[in-house]
Structure formats: structure tokens, C-alpha cells
Amino acid sequence: MKIVFMGTPGFAVPSLEKMIENFNVEAIFTQPDKQRGRGKKITFSPVKEVAIKHGVEVFQPTVLRKDEEAIEALKRINPDFIVVVAYGQILNKVVLDIPKYGCINLHASLLPKYRGAAPLNWAIINGEKVSGNTTQLMDIGVDTGDMLIKDEVEIHDDMTVGELHDKLCSSGGDLLVRTLKGIVSGEVKGVKQNDNESSHAPKIDKELQHIKWNQSAQSVKNLIRGLSPYPAAFTKYEDKNIKIYESEVVEGTVSGMPGKIVDVSDQGIKIECSDKFLLIKKIQFPGKKPMYVNDFLRGNDLEKGIILG
């Protein structure tokens, strides 16, 4: 089978490796190179690095649906499948209609829940106990195509989005292989999504990252682990933004002053929420590395009684 793979970030790399291992990957589409850092050094996407390693032709259209040359190249390749994993571009009907069997997307949620850009973050922020990958036959909507195969993963109480990302990242490639082989053999058929059961997972913005201490302690903990290690939840200590990576809910009677630092010790920073307390264990001050509170306190002080913003 001839495959065209479309993807960009590290999440897509294990899937691409599985495609190369099992099929004939004719071409790889990924986002254009970027300039990073003060020196504006040109960097390749993780997917492009894999493509170069394996000697696969790379295409990097700025906007694929408007790039006639790239679309003509796809038509010449005439693939059996286009496989899409976190590509970062919308495919129009012209592209969707090119492959023999269709465009197959690996989406990191149990569709129809959490359609959109940040499904892993929102699953943890909302306190879900299970997540997973879904392969789907793409249509012109955003994650609305027929579902093919699902693979569930349990979310434990302290799991971060980084840990969930790594689990689904490593299992996604095998799910895609099963899906493609199953479609060709006729064993895998699409199942329409129930739009009434759908939910949206929009991009994470700065406002969401800013902790609201007047919420429940569990809600704040879920936000912290749903954004850890990146982009990270933050709070204001005096005039500084402190990123928070790890926390624990602590029982106790609150005084009605959400955000108040009630204790500082090697165990962490105890902060009042609307119903209970949250013990902050790992933080990062501006210009510093992330560190556990007991390490931070060896050379720094935090004042009790301050209300975090």
C-alpha cells in the first residue's frame, strides 16, 4: 500500500515510524520550518527529521488547501491512504478525495468527546478517568468523520497531560496499522459519531492557565496536571508569575480567603481554595528552573499570609 503521511510534532513520530515499518510511505507532509531562539536558527519539525532519516520526500506547504503544486503532487502519487496525525492544517475536499481508501486521522480522544486542538489537556482538566485514541475517516468537519477503532487508557488521579501524551503517543502507531489493514480487508467499518454526545477541546490560552483560587481544590489540581509540563498553570506571587507543576489536595477547614498561603514547609506551599487546601509541590519562578519546594526553600523564602493573584 502507498501511504502519504501528514504530521508535525513529536506526538506524530511513533505513528510515522510504524507507517514506514509496515507500509510504503511515498511522501511526508509537515508544517514549514521555523526560526527559534535569539539567533533565529532554522529548526525542522520532529516529523521532518524522521523523514530525512529515512530518505522520504518531504513537502511543506504553508497552506496545503491553497497550494496547487502540492495538491498535484498528491494526485501524481495516487496514495491508497493519507494518514494524518497532528498535522496542524485543515484538509479540503479536494485533498480528502485523492486517496483510494480515504484520509485516516489519529485523534487523541475517545470521539465524539473532545473534538479539537487540545483533547488531552481538557480530558484531565475536566477530571476524566479514561481517555484514548480514535482512528477516524476524515471529512470536511473538525474531527467529525466516521469512527474506526478506539484504544482506551485509564487516567489515574495524579497523571499529567505529559504522561497521558506519552502513553497515547506510543500506542497510536499500532492502532493506525490495525486500522489500515482492517479497512483493506473489510474487517473495519466506519461508525457515525453521535453529535449529541460531542464536546469541544479548544486551544489552551493564557486566561485558562491563570489559576482561579476560588475554585475547588480538586478543580485547581486538575488544571495544574492538565497543563503540566507544558504550557503550565501559573499564579501571581506579588508581581511575579509562578508556574506550578505538581500539587496535592489537603483536607481542612478554610477561612474564606482563596489564594492565601497558609503554610510553607519542605512538604510544599499550602494554599487555600474554596473548599479545601492545595499543597503545591513543584514550582518555577521566572528565570529559574522548575524545582520542588523543599529545594527552592534552601535559598529562598516565601511569605505566609500573602494572597496569590
mmCIF file of N, CA and C in Angstrom, residues 10-136:
data_model
loop_
_atom_site.group_PDB
_atom_site.id
_atom_site.type_symbol
_atom_site.label_atom_id
_atom_site.label_comp_id
_atom_site.label_asym_id
_atom_site.label_seq_id
_atom_site.Cartn_x
_atom_site.Cartn_y
_atom_site.Cartn_z
ATOM 1 N N GLY A 10 6.151 15.949 17.890
ATOM 2 C CA GLY A 10 6.670 14.687 18.395
ATOM 3 C C GLY A 10 5.606 13.625 18.573
ATOM 4 N N PHE A 11 4.366 14.038 18.872
ATOM 5 C CA PHE A 11 3.282 13.077 19.045
ATOM 6 C C PHE A 11 3.112 12.201 17.806
ATOM 7 N N ALA A 12 3.402 12.748 16.636
ATOM 8 C CA ALA A 12 3.189 12.021 15.383
ATOM 9 C C ALA A 12 4.333 11.071 15.035
ATOM 10 N N VAL A 13 5.468 11.217 15.670
ATOM 11 C CA VAL A 13 6.659 10.456 15.282
ATOM 12 C C VAL A 13 6.497 8.939 15.413
ATOM 13 N N PRO A 14 6.029 8.393 16.563
ATOM 14 C CA PRO A 14 5.868 6.933 16.639
ATOM 15 C C PRO A 14 4.909 6.388 15.578
ATOM 16 N N SER A 15 3.873 7.152 15.260
ATOM 17 C CA SER A 15 2.941 6.721 14.213
ATOM 18 C C SER A 15 3.630 6.683 12.856
ATOM 19 N N LEU A 16 4.439 7.698 12.568
ATOM 20 C CA LEU A 16 5.175 7.717 11.306
ATOM 21 C C LEU A 16 6.144 6.540 11.223
ATOM 22 N N GLU A 17 6.843 6.263 12.307
ATOM 23 C CA GLU A 17 7.781 5.139 12.328
ATOM 24 C C GLU A 17 7.059 3.826 12.032
ATOM 25 N N LYS A 18 5.850 3.658 12.589
ATOM 26 C CA LYS A 18 5.069 2.443 12.333
ATOM 27 C C LYS A 18 4.605 2.368 10.879
ATOM 28 N N MET A 19 4.268 3.515 10.298
ATOM 29 C CA MET A 19 3.869 3.533 8.901
ATOM 30 C C MET A 19 5.038 3.115 8.003
ATOM 31 N N ILE A 20 6.220 3.643 8.282
ATOM 32 C CA ILE A 20 7.407 3.305 7.498
ATOM 33 C C ILE A 20 7.765 1.829 7.661
ATOM 34 N N GLU A 21 7.564 1.329 8.862
ATOM 35 C CA GLU A 21 7.893 -0.070 9.162
ATOM 36 C C GLU A 21 6.958 -1.047 8.442
ATOM 37 N N ASN A 22 5.691 -0.652 8.276
ATOM 38 C CA ASN A 22 4.682 -1.586 7.771
ATOM 39 C C ASN A 22 4.216 -1.332 6.337
ATOM 40 N N PHE A 23 4.416 -0.111 5.832
ATOM 41 C CA PHE A 23 3.877 0.228 4.521
ATOM 42 C C PHE A 23 4.907 0.988 3.684
ATOM 43 N N ASN A 24 4.507 1.318 2.480
ATOM 44 C CA ASN A 24 5.359 2.095 1.587
ATOM 45 C C ASN A 24 4.978 3.573 1.708
ATOM 46 N N VAL A 25 5.723 4.319 2.505
ATOM 47 C CA VAL A 25 5.440 5.753 2.687
ATOM 48 C C VAL A 25 6.104 6.520 1.551
ATOM 49 N N GLU A 26 5.290 7.014 0.627
ATOM 50 C CA GLU A 26 5.786 7.684 -0.574
ATOM 51 C C GLU A 26 6.212 9.123 -0.311
ATOM 52 N N ALA A 27 5.518 9.800 0.598
ATOM 53 C CA ALA A 27 5.815 11.215 0.863
ATOM 54 C C ALA A 27 5.316 11.588 2.247
ATOM 55 N N ILE A 28 5.931 12.641 2.781
ATOM 56 C CA ILE A 28 5.554 13.146 4.102
ATOM 57 C C ILE A 28 5.294 14.641 4.001
ATOM 58 N N PHE A 29 4.139 15.055 4.517
ATOM 59 C CA PHE A 29 3.793 16.478 4.573
ATOM 60 C C PHE A 29 3.908 16.934 6.023
ATOM 61 N N THR A 30 4.547 18.076 6.222
ATOM 62 C CA THR A 30 4.689 18.624 7.569
ATOM 63 C C THR A 30 4.691 20.140 7.483
ATOM 64 N N GLN A 31 4.549 20.800 8.616
ATOM 65 C CA GLN A 31 4.494 22.265 8.621
ATOM 66 C C GLN A 31 5.847 22.865 8.236
ATOM 67 N N PRO A 32 5.862 24.087 7.692
ATOM 68 C CA PRO A 32 7.119 24.733 7.300
ATOM 69 C C PRO A 32 8.096 24.870 8.465
ATOM 70 N N ASP A 33 9.384 24.924 8.133
ATOM 71 C CA ASP A 33 10.424 25.114 9.144
ATOM 72 C C ASP A 33 10.211 26.434 9.881
ATOM 73 N N LYS A 34 10.685 26.482 11.129
ATOM 74 C CA LYS A 34 10.517 27.686 11.942
ATOM 75 C C LYS A 34 11.853 28.229 12.415
ATOM 76 N N GLN A 35 11.864 29.531 12.702
ATOM 77 C CA GLN A 35 13.021 30.160 13.320
ATOM 78 C C GLN A 35 12.807 30.185 14.828
ATOM 79 N N ARG A 36 13.802 29.734 15.579
ATOM 80 C CA ARG A 36 13.663 29.684 17.032
ATOM 81 C C ARG A 36 14.873 30.316 17.706
ATOM 82 N N GLY A 37 14.622 30.829 18.918
ATOM 83 C CA GLY A 37 15.705 31.361 19.738
ATOM 84 C C GLY A 37 16.182 32.734 19.285
ATOM 85 N N ARG A 38 17.099 33.281 20.058
ATOM 86 C CA ARG A 38 17.616 34.628 19.754
ATOM 87 C C ARG A 38 18.369 34.671 18.438
ATOM 88 N N GLY A 39 19.015 33.554 18.103
ATOM 89 C CA GLY A 39 19.758 33.509 16.850
ATOM 90 C C GLY A 39 18.905 33.193 15.650
ATOM 91 N N LYS A 40 17.604 33.001 15.879
ATOM 92 C CA LYS A 40 16.648 32.678 14.818
ATOM 93 C C LYS A 40 17.130 31.502 13.967
ATOM 94 N N LYS A 41 17.589 30.478 14.650
ATOM 95 C CA LYS A 41 18.060 29.281 13.974
ATOM 96 C C LYS A 41 16.881 28.517 13.372
ATOM 97 N N ILE A 42 17.053 28.074 12.139
ATOM 98 C CA ILE A 42 16.009 27.313 11.466
ATOM 99 C C ILE A 42 15.933 25.916 12.069
ATOM 100 N N THR A 43 14.728 25.505 12.486
ATOM 101 C CA THR A 43 14.543 24.167 13.054
ATOM 102 C C THR A 43 13.494 23.404 12.258
ATOM 103 N N PHE A 44 13.715 22.095 12.155
ATOM 104 C CA PHE A 44 12.774 21.223 11.469
ATOM 105 C C PHE A 44 11.764 20.665 12.460
ATOM 106 N N SER A 45 10.604 20.316 11.968
ATOM 107 C CA SER A 45 9.630 19.621 12.819
ATOM 108 C C SER A 45 10.158 18.222 13.127
ATOM 109 N N PRO A 46 9.747 17.617 14.251
ATOM 110 C CA PRO A 46 10.161 16.242 14.552
ATOM 111 C C PRO A 46 9.831 15.265 13.430
ATOM 112 N N VAL A 47 8.700 15.470 12.760
ATOM 113 C CA VAL A 47 8.314 14.585 11.651
ATOM 114 C C VAL A 47 9.272 14.739 10.471
ATOM 115 N N LYS A 48 9.695 15.963 10.170
ATOM 116 C CA LYS A 48 10.640 16.161 9.065
ATOM 117 C C LYS A 48 11.973 15.485 9.370
ATOM 118 N N GLU A 49 12.400 15.532 10.615
ATOM 119 C CA GLU A 49 13.655 14.876 10.989
ATOM 120 C C GLU A 49 13.595 13.376 10.717
ATOM 121 N N VAL A 50 12.449 12.758 11.006
ATOM 122 C CA VAL A 50 12.277 11.328 10.721
ATOM 123 C C VAL A 50 12.266 11.081 9.216
ATOM 124 N N ALA A 51 11.611 11.963 8.482
ATOM 125 C CA ALA A 51 11.552 11.824 7.025
ATOM 126 C C ALA A 51 12.955 11.857 6.418
ATOM 127 N N ILE A 52 13.779 12.777 6.882
ATOM 128 C CA ILE A 52 15.147 12.884 6.382
ATOM 129 C C ILE A 52 15.948 11.627 6.724
ATOM 130 N N LYS A 53 15.778 11.133 7.934
ATOM 131 C CA LYS A 53 16.490 9.929 8.375
ATOM 132 C C LYS A 53 16.179 8.741 7.479
ATOM 133 N N HIS A 54 14.933 8.648 7.039
ATOM 134 C CA HIS A 54 14.515 7.502 6.227
ATOM 135 C C HIS A 54 14.544 7.794 4.723
ATOM 136 N N GLY A 55 14.938 9.006 4.354
ATOM 137 C CA GLY A 55 15.041 9.341 2.943
ATOM 138 C C GLY A 55 13.723 9.443 2.211
ATOM 139 N N VAL A 56 12.685 9.888 2.924
ATOM 140 C CA VAL A 56 11.359 10.040 2.316
ATOM 141 C C VAL A 56 11.175 11.484 1.862
ATOM 142 N N GLU A 57 10.582 11.666 0.700
ATOM 143 C CA GLU A 57 10.364 13.009 0.161
ATOM 144 C C GLU A 57 9.456 13.819 1.087
ATOM 145 N N VAL A 58 9.822 15.099 1.288
ATOM 146 C CA VAL A 58 9.091 15.975 2.212
ATOM 147 C C VAL A 58 8.459 17.138 1.461
ATOM 148 N N PHE A 59 7.211 17.418 1.798
ATOM 149 C CA PHE A 59 6.513 18.598 1.296
ATOM 150 C C PHE A 59 6.123 19.461 2.488
ATOM 151 N N GLN A 60 6.283 20.791 2.350
ATOM 152 C CA GLN A 60 5.972 21.700 3.456
ATOM 153 C C GLN A 60 5.164 22.906 2.989
ATOM 154 N N PRO A 61 3.981 22.679 2.459
ATOM 155 C CA PRO A 61 3.165 23.821 2.011
ATOM 156 C C PRO A 61 2.723 24.674 3.195
ATOM 157 N N THR A 62 2.717 25.976 2.986
ATOM 158 C CA THR A 62 2.262 26.881 4.045
ATOM 159 C C THR A 62 0.779 26.677 4.323
ATOM 160 N N VAL A 63 -0.008 26.586 3.255
ATOM 161 C CA VAL A 63 -1.440 26.268 3.361
ATOM 162 C C VAL A 63 -1.742 25.237 2.281
ATOM 163 N N LEU A 64 -1.843 23.986 2.671
ATOM 164 C CA LEU A 64 -1.989 22.900 1.701
ATOM 165 C C LEU A 64 -3.195 23.093 0.792
ATOM 166 N N ARG A 65 -4.331 23.472 1.356
ATOM 167 C CA ARG A 65 -5.551 23.534 0.547
ATOM 168 C C ARG A 65 -5.485 24.616 -0.534
ATOM 169 N N LYS A 66 -4.502 25.537 -0.423
ATOM 170 C CA LYS A 66 -4.347 26.593 -1.424
ATOM 171 C C LYS A 66 -3.119 26.373 -2.310
ATOM 172 N N ASP A 67 -2.384 25.297 -2.077
ATOM 173 C CA ASP A 67 -1.125 25.051 -2.784
ATOM 174 C C ASP A 67 -1.373 24.057 -3.921
ATOM 175 N N GLU A 68 -1.570 24.578 -5.121
ATOM 176 C CA GLU A 68 -1.907 23.737 -6.269
ATOM 177 C C GLU A 68 -0.780 22.767 -6.608
ATOM 178 N N GLU A 69 0.459 23.209 -6.443
ATOM 179 C CA GLU A 69 1.598 22.343 -6.755
ATOM 180 C C GLU A 69 1.634 21.131 -5.823
ATOM 181 N N ALA A 70 1.403 21.355 -4.523
ATOM 182 C CA ALA A 70 1.402 20.254 -3.554
ATOM 183 C C ALA A 70 0.235 19.305 -3.810
ATOM 184 N N ILE A 71 -0.922 19.864 -4.163
ATOM 185 C CA ILE A 71 -2.089 19.032 -4.439
ATOM 186 C C ILE A 71 -1.869 18.184 -5.688
ATOM 187 N N GLU A 72 -1.235 18.764 -6.708
ATOM 188 C CA GLU A 72 -0.917 17.999 -7.912
ATOM 189 C C GLU A 72 0.058 16.876 -7.604
ATOM 190 N N ALA A 73 1.010 17.138 -6.688
ATOM 191 C CA ALA A 73 1.960 16.095 -6.291
ATOM 192 C C ALA A 73 1.221 14.933 -5.624
ATOM 193 N N LEU A 74 0.244 15.252 -4.788
ATOM 194 C CA LEU A 74 -0.562 14.214 -4.146
ATOM 195 C C LEU A 74 -1.308 13.381 -5.186
ATOM 196 N N LYS A 75 -1.848 14.042 -6.184
ATOM 197 C CA LYS A 75 -2.578 13.327 -7.232
ATOM 198 C C LYS A 75 -1.651 12.412 -8.021
ATOM 199 N N ARG A 76 -0.418 12.858 -8.280
ATOM 200 C CA ARG A 76 0.552 12.022 -9.007
ATOM 201 C C ARG A 76 0.925 10.787 -8.189
ATOM 202 N N ILE A 77 1.087 10.974 -6.875
ATOM 203 C CA ILE A 77 1.432 9.842 -6.008
ATOM 204 C C ILE A 77 0.295 8.829 -5.980
ATOM 205 N N ASN A 78 -0.941 9.330 -6.011
ATOM 206 C CA ASN A 78 -2.135 8.482 -6.022
ATOM 207 C C ASN A 78 -2.097 7.471 -4.871
ATOM 208 N N PRO A 79 -2.069 7.937 -3.630
ATOM 209 C CA PRO A 79 -1.904 7.019 -2.493
ATOM 210 C C PRO A 79 -3.165 6.206 -2.204
ATOM 211 N N ASP A 80 -2.952 5.078 -1.552
ATOM 212 C CA ASP A 80 -4.087 4.305 -1.059
ATOM 213 C C ASP A 80 -4.695 4.996 0.159
ATOM 214 N N PHE A 81 -3.838 5.537 1.016
ATOM 215 C CA PHE A 81 -4.272 6.261 2.215
ATOM 216 C C PHE A 81 -3.461 7.538 2.380
ATOM 217 N N ILE A 82 -4.093 8.567 2.912
ATOM 218 C CA ILE A 82 -3.379 9.674 3.546
ATOM 219 C C ILE A 82 -3.615 9.503 5.041
ATOM 220 N N VAL A 83 -2.534 9.423 5.797
ATOM 221 C CA VAL A 83 -2.623 9.244 7.250
ATOM 222 C C VAL A 83 -2.229 10.558 7.916
ATOM 223 N N VAL A 84 -3.103 11.067 8.774
ATOM 224 C CA VAL A 84 -2.907 12.384 9.399
ATOM 225 C C VAL A 84 -2.816 12.235 10.916
ATOM 226 N N VAL A 85 -1.725 12.741 11.475
ATOM 227 C CA VAL A 85 -1.541 12.731 12.932
ATOM 228 C C VAL A 85 -1.002 14.092 13.355
ATOM 229 N N ALA A 86 -1.856 14.925 13.932
ATOM 230 C CA ALA A 86 -1.445 16.241 14.446
ATOM 231 C C ALA A 86 -0.682 17.043 13.394
ATOM 232 N N TYR A 87 -1.239 17.117 12.199
ATOM 233 C CA TYR A 87 -0.599 17.863 11.110
ATOM 234 C C TYR A 87 -0.651 19.365 11.364
ATOM 235 N N GLY A 88 -1.802 19.851 11.820
ATOM 236 C CA GLY A 88 -1.919 21.282 12.099
ATOM 237 C C GLY A 88 -2.511 22.084 10.956
ATOM 238 N N GLN A 89 -3.046 21.398 9.935
ATOM 239 C CA GLN A 89 -3.717 22.082 8.838
ATOM 240 C C GLN A 89 -5.040 21.380 8.535
ATOM 241 N N ILE A 90 -5.987 22.159 8.025
ATOM 242 C CA ILE A 90 -7.280 21.613 7.627
ATOM 243 C C ILE A 90 -7.183 21.113 6.182
ATOM 244 N N LEU A 91 -7.685 19.912 5.914
ATOM 245 C CA LEU A 91 -7.695 19.368 4.563
ATOM 246 C C LEU A 91 -9.042 19.657 3.909
ATOM 247 N N ASN A 92 -9.001 20.169 2.692
ATOM 248 C CA ASN A 92 -10.262 20.438 1.991
ATOM 249 C C ASN A 92 -10.721 19.196 1.233
ATOM 250 N N LYS A 93 -11.891 19.281 0.622
ATOM 251 C CA LYS A 93 -12.483 18.109 -0.033
ATOM 252 C C LYS A 93 -11.618 17.611 -1.188
ATOM 253 N N VAL A 94 -10.946 18.516 -1.877
ATOM 254 C CA VAL A 94 -10.074 18.113 -2.988
ATOM 255 C C VAL A 94 -9.021 17.126 -2.495
ATOM 256 N N VAL A 95 -8.389 17.430 -1.370
ATOM 257 C CA VAL A 95 -7.361 16.556 -0.808
ATOM 258 C C VAL A 95 -7.989 15.286 -0.235
ATOM 259 N N LEU A 96 -9.114 15.442 0.467
ATOM 260 C CA LEU A 96 -9.769 14.284 1.092
ATOM 261 C C LEU A 96 -10.179 13.233 0.061
ATOM 262 N N ASP A 97 -10.464 13.672 -1.169
ATOM 263 C CA ASP A 97 -10.944 12.753 -2.197
ATOM 264 C C ASP A 97 -9.819 12.074 -2.977
ATOM 265 N N ILE A 98 -8.565 12.432 -2.721
ATOM 266 C CA ILE A 98 -7.456 11.891 -3.513
ATOM 267 C C ILE A 98 -7.157 10.417 -3.219
ATOM 268 N N PRO A 99 -6.974 10.003 -1.963
ATOM 269 C CA PRO A 99 -6.568 8.612 -1.722
ATOM 270 C C PRO A 99 -7.680 7.607 -2.009
ATOM 271 N N LYS A 100 -7.274 6.390 -2.407
ATOM 272 C CA LYS A 100 -8.207 5.324 -2.773
ATOM 273 C C LYS A 100 -9.163 4.978 -1.639
ATOM 274 N N TYR A 101 -8.597 4.808 -0.422
ATOM 275 C CA TYR A 101 -9.414 4.390 0.722
ATOM 276 C C TYR A 101 -9.808 5.548 1.640
ATOM 277 N N GLY A 102 -9.240 6.708 1.407
ATOM 278 C CA GLY A 102 -9.595 7.870 2.220
ATOM 279 C C GLY A 102 -8.461 8.387 3.083
ATOM 280 N N CYS A 103 -8.742 9.458 3.807
ATOM 281 C CA CYS A 103 -7.796 10.066 4.744
ATOM 282 C C CYS A 103 -8.134 9.582 6.153
ATOM 283 N N ILE A 104 -7.151 9.000 6.827
ATOM 284 C CA ILE A 104 -7.354 8.444 8.161
ATOM 285 C C ILE A 104 -6.627 9.317 9.180
ATOM 286 N N ASN A 105 -7.364 9.761 10.176
ATOM 287 C CA ASN A 105 -6.811 10.623 11.218
ATOM 288 C C ASN A 105 -6.720 9.872 12.539
ATOM 289 N N LEU A 106 -5.609 10.051 13.238
ATOM 290 C CA LEU A 106 -5.485 9.565 14.611
ATOM 291 C C LEU A 106 -5.759 10.744 15.531
ATOM 292 N N HIS A 107 -6.846 10.652 16.312
ATOM 293 C CA HIS A 107 -7.220 11.752 17.212
ATOM 294 C C HIS A 107 -7.095 11.285 18.659
ATOM 295 N N ALA A 108 -6.462 12.095 19.493
ATOM 296 C CA ALA A 108 -6.151 11.700 20.873
ATOM 297 C C ALA A 108 -7.316 11.962 21.829
ATOM 298 N N SER A 109 -8.444 11.354 21.523
ATOM 299 C CA SER A 109 -9.586 11.356 22.446
ATOM 300 C C SER A 109 -10.499 10.204 22.059
ATOM 301 N N LEU A 110 -11.451 9.930 22.919
ATOM 302 C CA LEU A 110 -12.467 8.932 22.602
ATOM 303 C C LEU A 110 -13.642 9.664 21.971
ATOM 304 N N LEU A 111 -13.567 9.830 20.666
ATOM 305 C CA LEU A 111 -14.619 10.556 19.961
ATOM 306 C C LEU A 111 -15.984 9.901 20.209
ATOM 307 N N PRO A 112 -17.056 10.741 20.201
ATOM 308 C CA PRO A 112 -17.101 12.142 19.766
ATOM 309 C C PRO A 112 -16.708 13.172 20.834
ATOM 310 N N LYS A 113 -16.259 12.714 22.015
ATOM 311 C CA LYS A 113 -15.839 13.674 23.036
ATOM 312 C C LYS A 113 -14.497 14.308 22.665
ATOM 313 N N TYR A 114 -14.363 15.569 23.005
ATOM 314 C CA TYR A 114 -13.112 16.313 22.868
ATOM 315 C C TYR A 114 -12.609 16.391 21.428
ATOM 316 N N ARG A 115 -13.491 16.867 20.562
ATOM 317 C CA ARG A 115 -13.056 17.254 19.226
ATOM 318 C C ARG A 115 -12.262 18.558 19.346
ATOM 319 N N GLY A 116 -11.224 18.700 18.552
ATOM 320 C CA GLY A 116 -10.498 19.964 18.576
ATOM 321 C C GLY A 116 -9.020 19.829 18.869
ATOM 322 N N ALA A 117 -8.400 20.967 19.210
ATOM 323 C CA ALA A 117 -6.942 21.086 19.237
ATOM 324 C C ALA A 117 -6.267 20.552 20.489
ATOM 325 N N ALA A 118 -6.963 20.513 21.624
ATOM 326 C CA ALA A 118 -6.289 20.174 22.883
ATOM 327 C C ALA A 118 -7.065 19.109 23.671
ATOM 328 N N PRO A 119 -7.335 17.954 23.074
ATOM 329 C CA PRO A 119 -8.169 16.940 23.750
ATOM 330 C C PRO A 119 -7.542 16.371 25.022
ATOM 331 N N LEU A 120 -6.234 16.179 25.029
ATOM 332 C CA LEU A 120 -5.586 15.593 26.204
ATOM 333 C C LEU A 120 -5.656 16.542 27.393
ATOM 334 N N ASN A 121 -5.367 17.820 27.156
ATOM 335 C CA ASN A 121 -5.433 18.810 28.232
ATOM 336 C C ASN A 121 -6.817 18.844 28.859
ATOM 337 N N TRP A 122 -7.841 18.939 28.009
ATOM 338 C CA TRP A 122 -9.196 19.109 28.518
ATOM 339 C C TRP A 122 -9.718 17.863 29.212
ATOM 340 N N ALA A 123 -9.292 16.691 28.773
ATOM 341 C CA ALA A 123 -9.725 15.468 29.445
ATOM 342 C C ALA A 123 -9.284 15.472 30.901
ATOM 343 N N ILE A 124 -8.041 15.894 31.154
ATOM 344 C CA ILE A 124 -7.534 15.918 32.528
ATOM 345 C C ILE A 124 -8.098 17.105 33.299
ATOM 346 N N ILE A 125 -8.172 18.267 32.672
ATOM 347 C CA ILE A 125 -8.736 19.448 33.334
ATOM 348 C C ILE A 125 -10.164 19.170 33.808
ATOM 349 N N ASN A 126 -10.920 18.418 33.019
ATOM 350 C CA ASN A 126 -12.308 18.109 33.359
ATOM 351 C C ASN A 126 -12.447 16.892 34.269
ATOM 352 N N GLY A 127 -11.329 16.318 34.693
ATOM 353 C CA GLY A 127 -11.372 15.221 35.657
ATOM 354 C C GLY A 127 -11.810 13.884 35.089
ATOM 355 N N GLU A 128 -11.614 13.676 33.790
ATOM 356 C CA GLU A 128 -11.982 12.391 33.184
ATOM 357 C C GLU A 128 -11.127 11.263 33.781
ATOM 358 N N LYS A 129 -11.707 10.082 33.843
ATOM 359 C CA LYS A 129 -11.000 8.906 34.361
ATOM 360 C C LYS A 129 -10.472 8.005 33.250
ATOM 361 N N VAL A 130 -10.862 8.295 32.015
ATOM 362 C CA VAL A 130 -10.398 7.494 30.885
ATOM 363 C C VAL A 130 -10.250 8.394 29.660
ATOM 364 N N SER A 131 -9.244 8.105 28.847
ATOM 365 C CA SER A 131 -9.056 8.795 27.573
ATOM 366 C C SER A 131 -8.636 7.737 26.559
ATOM 367 N N GLY A 132 -8.055 8.155 25.454
ATOM 368 C CA GLY A 132 -7.623 7.183 24.468
ATOM 369 C C GLY A 132 -7.431 7.800 23.105
ATOM 370 N N ASN A 133 -7.129 6.936 22.136
ATOM 371 C CA ASN A 133 -7.012 7.333 20.739
ATOM 372 C C ASN A 133 -8.209 6.812 19.960
ATOM 373 N N THR A 134 -8.590 7.559 18.937
ATOM 374 C CA THR A 134 -9.606 7.098 17.988
ATOM 375 C C THR A 134 -9.071 7.305 16.581
ATOM 376 N N THR A 135 -9.154 6.261 15.745
ATOM 377 C CA THR A 135 -8.888 6.470 14.327
ATOM 378 C C THR A 135 -10.224 6.764 13.656
ATOM 379 N N GLN A 136 -10.186 7.688 12.696
ATOM 380 C CA GLN A 136 -11.435 8.112 12.049
ATOM 381 C C GLN A 136 -11.197 8.375 10.569
#
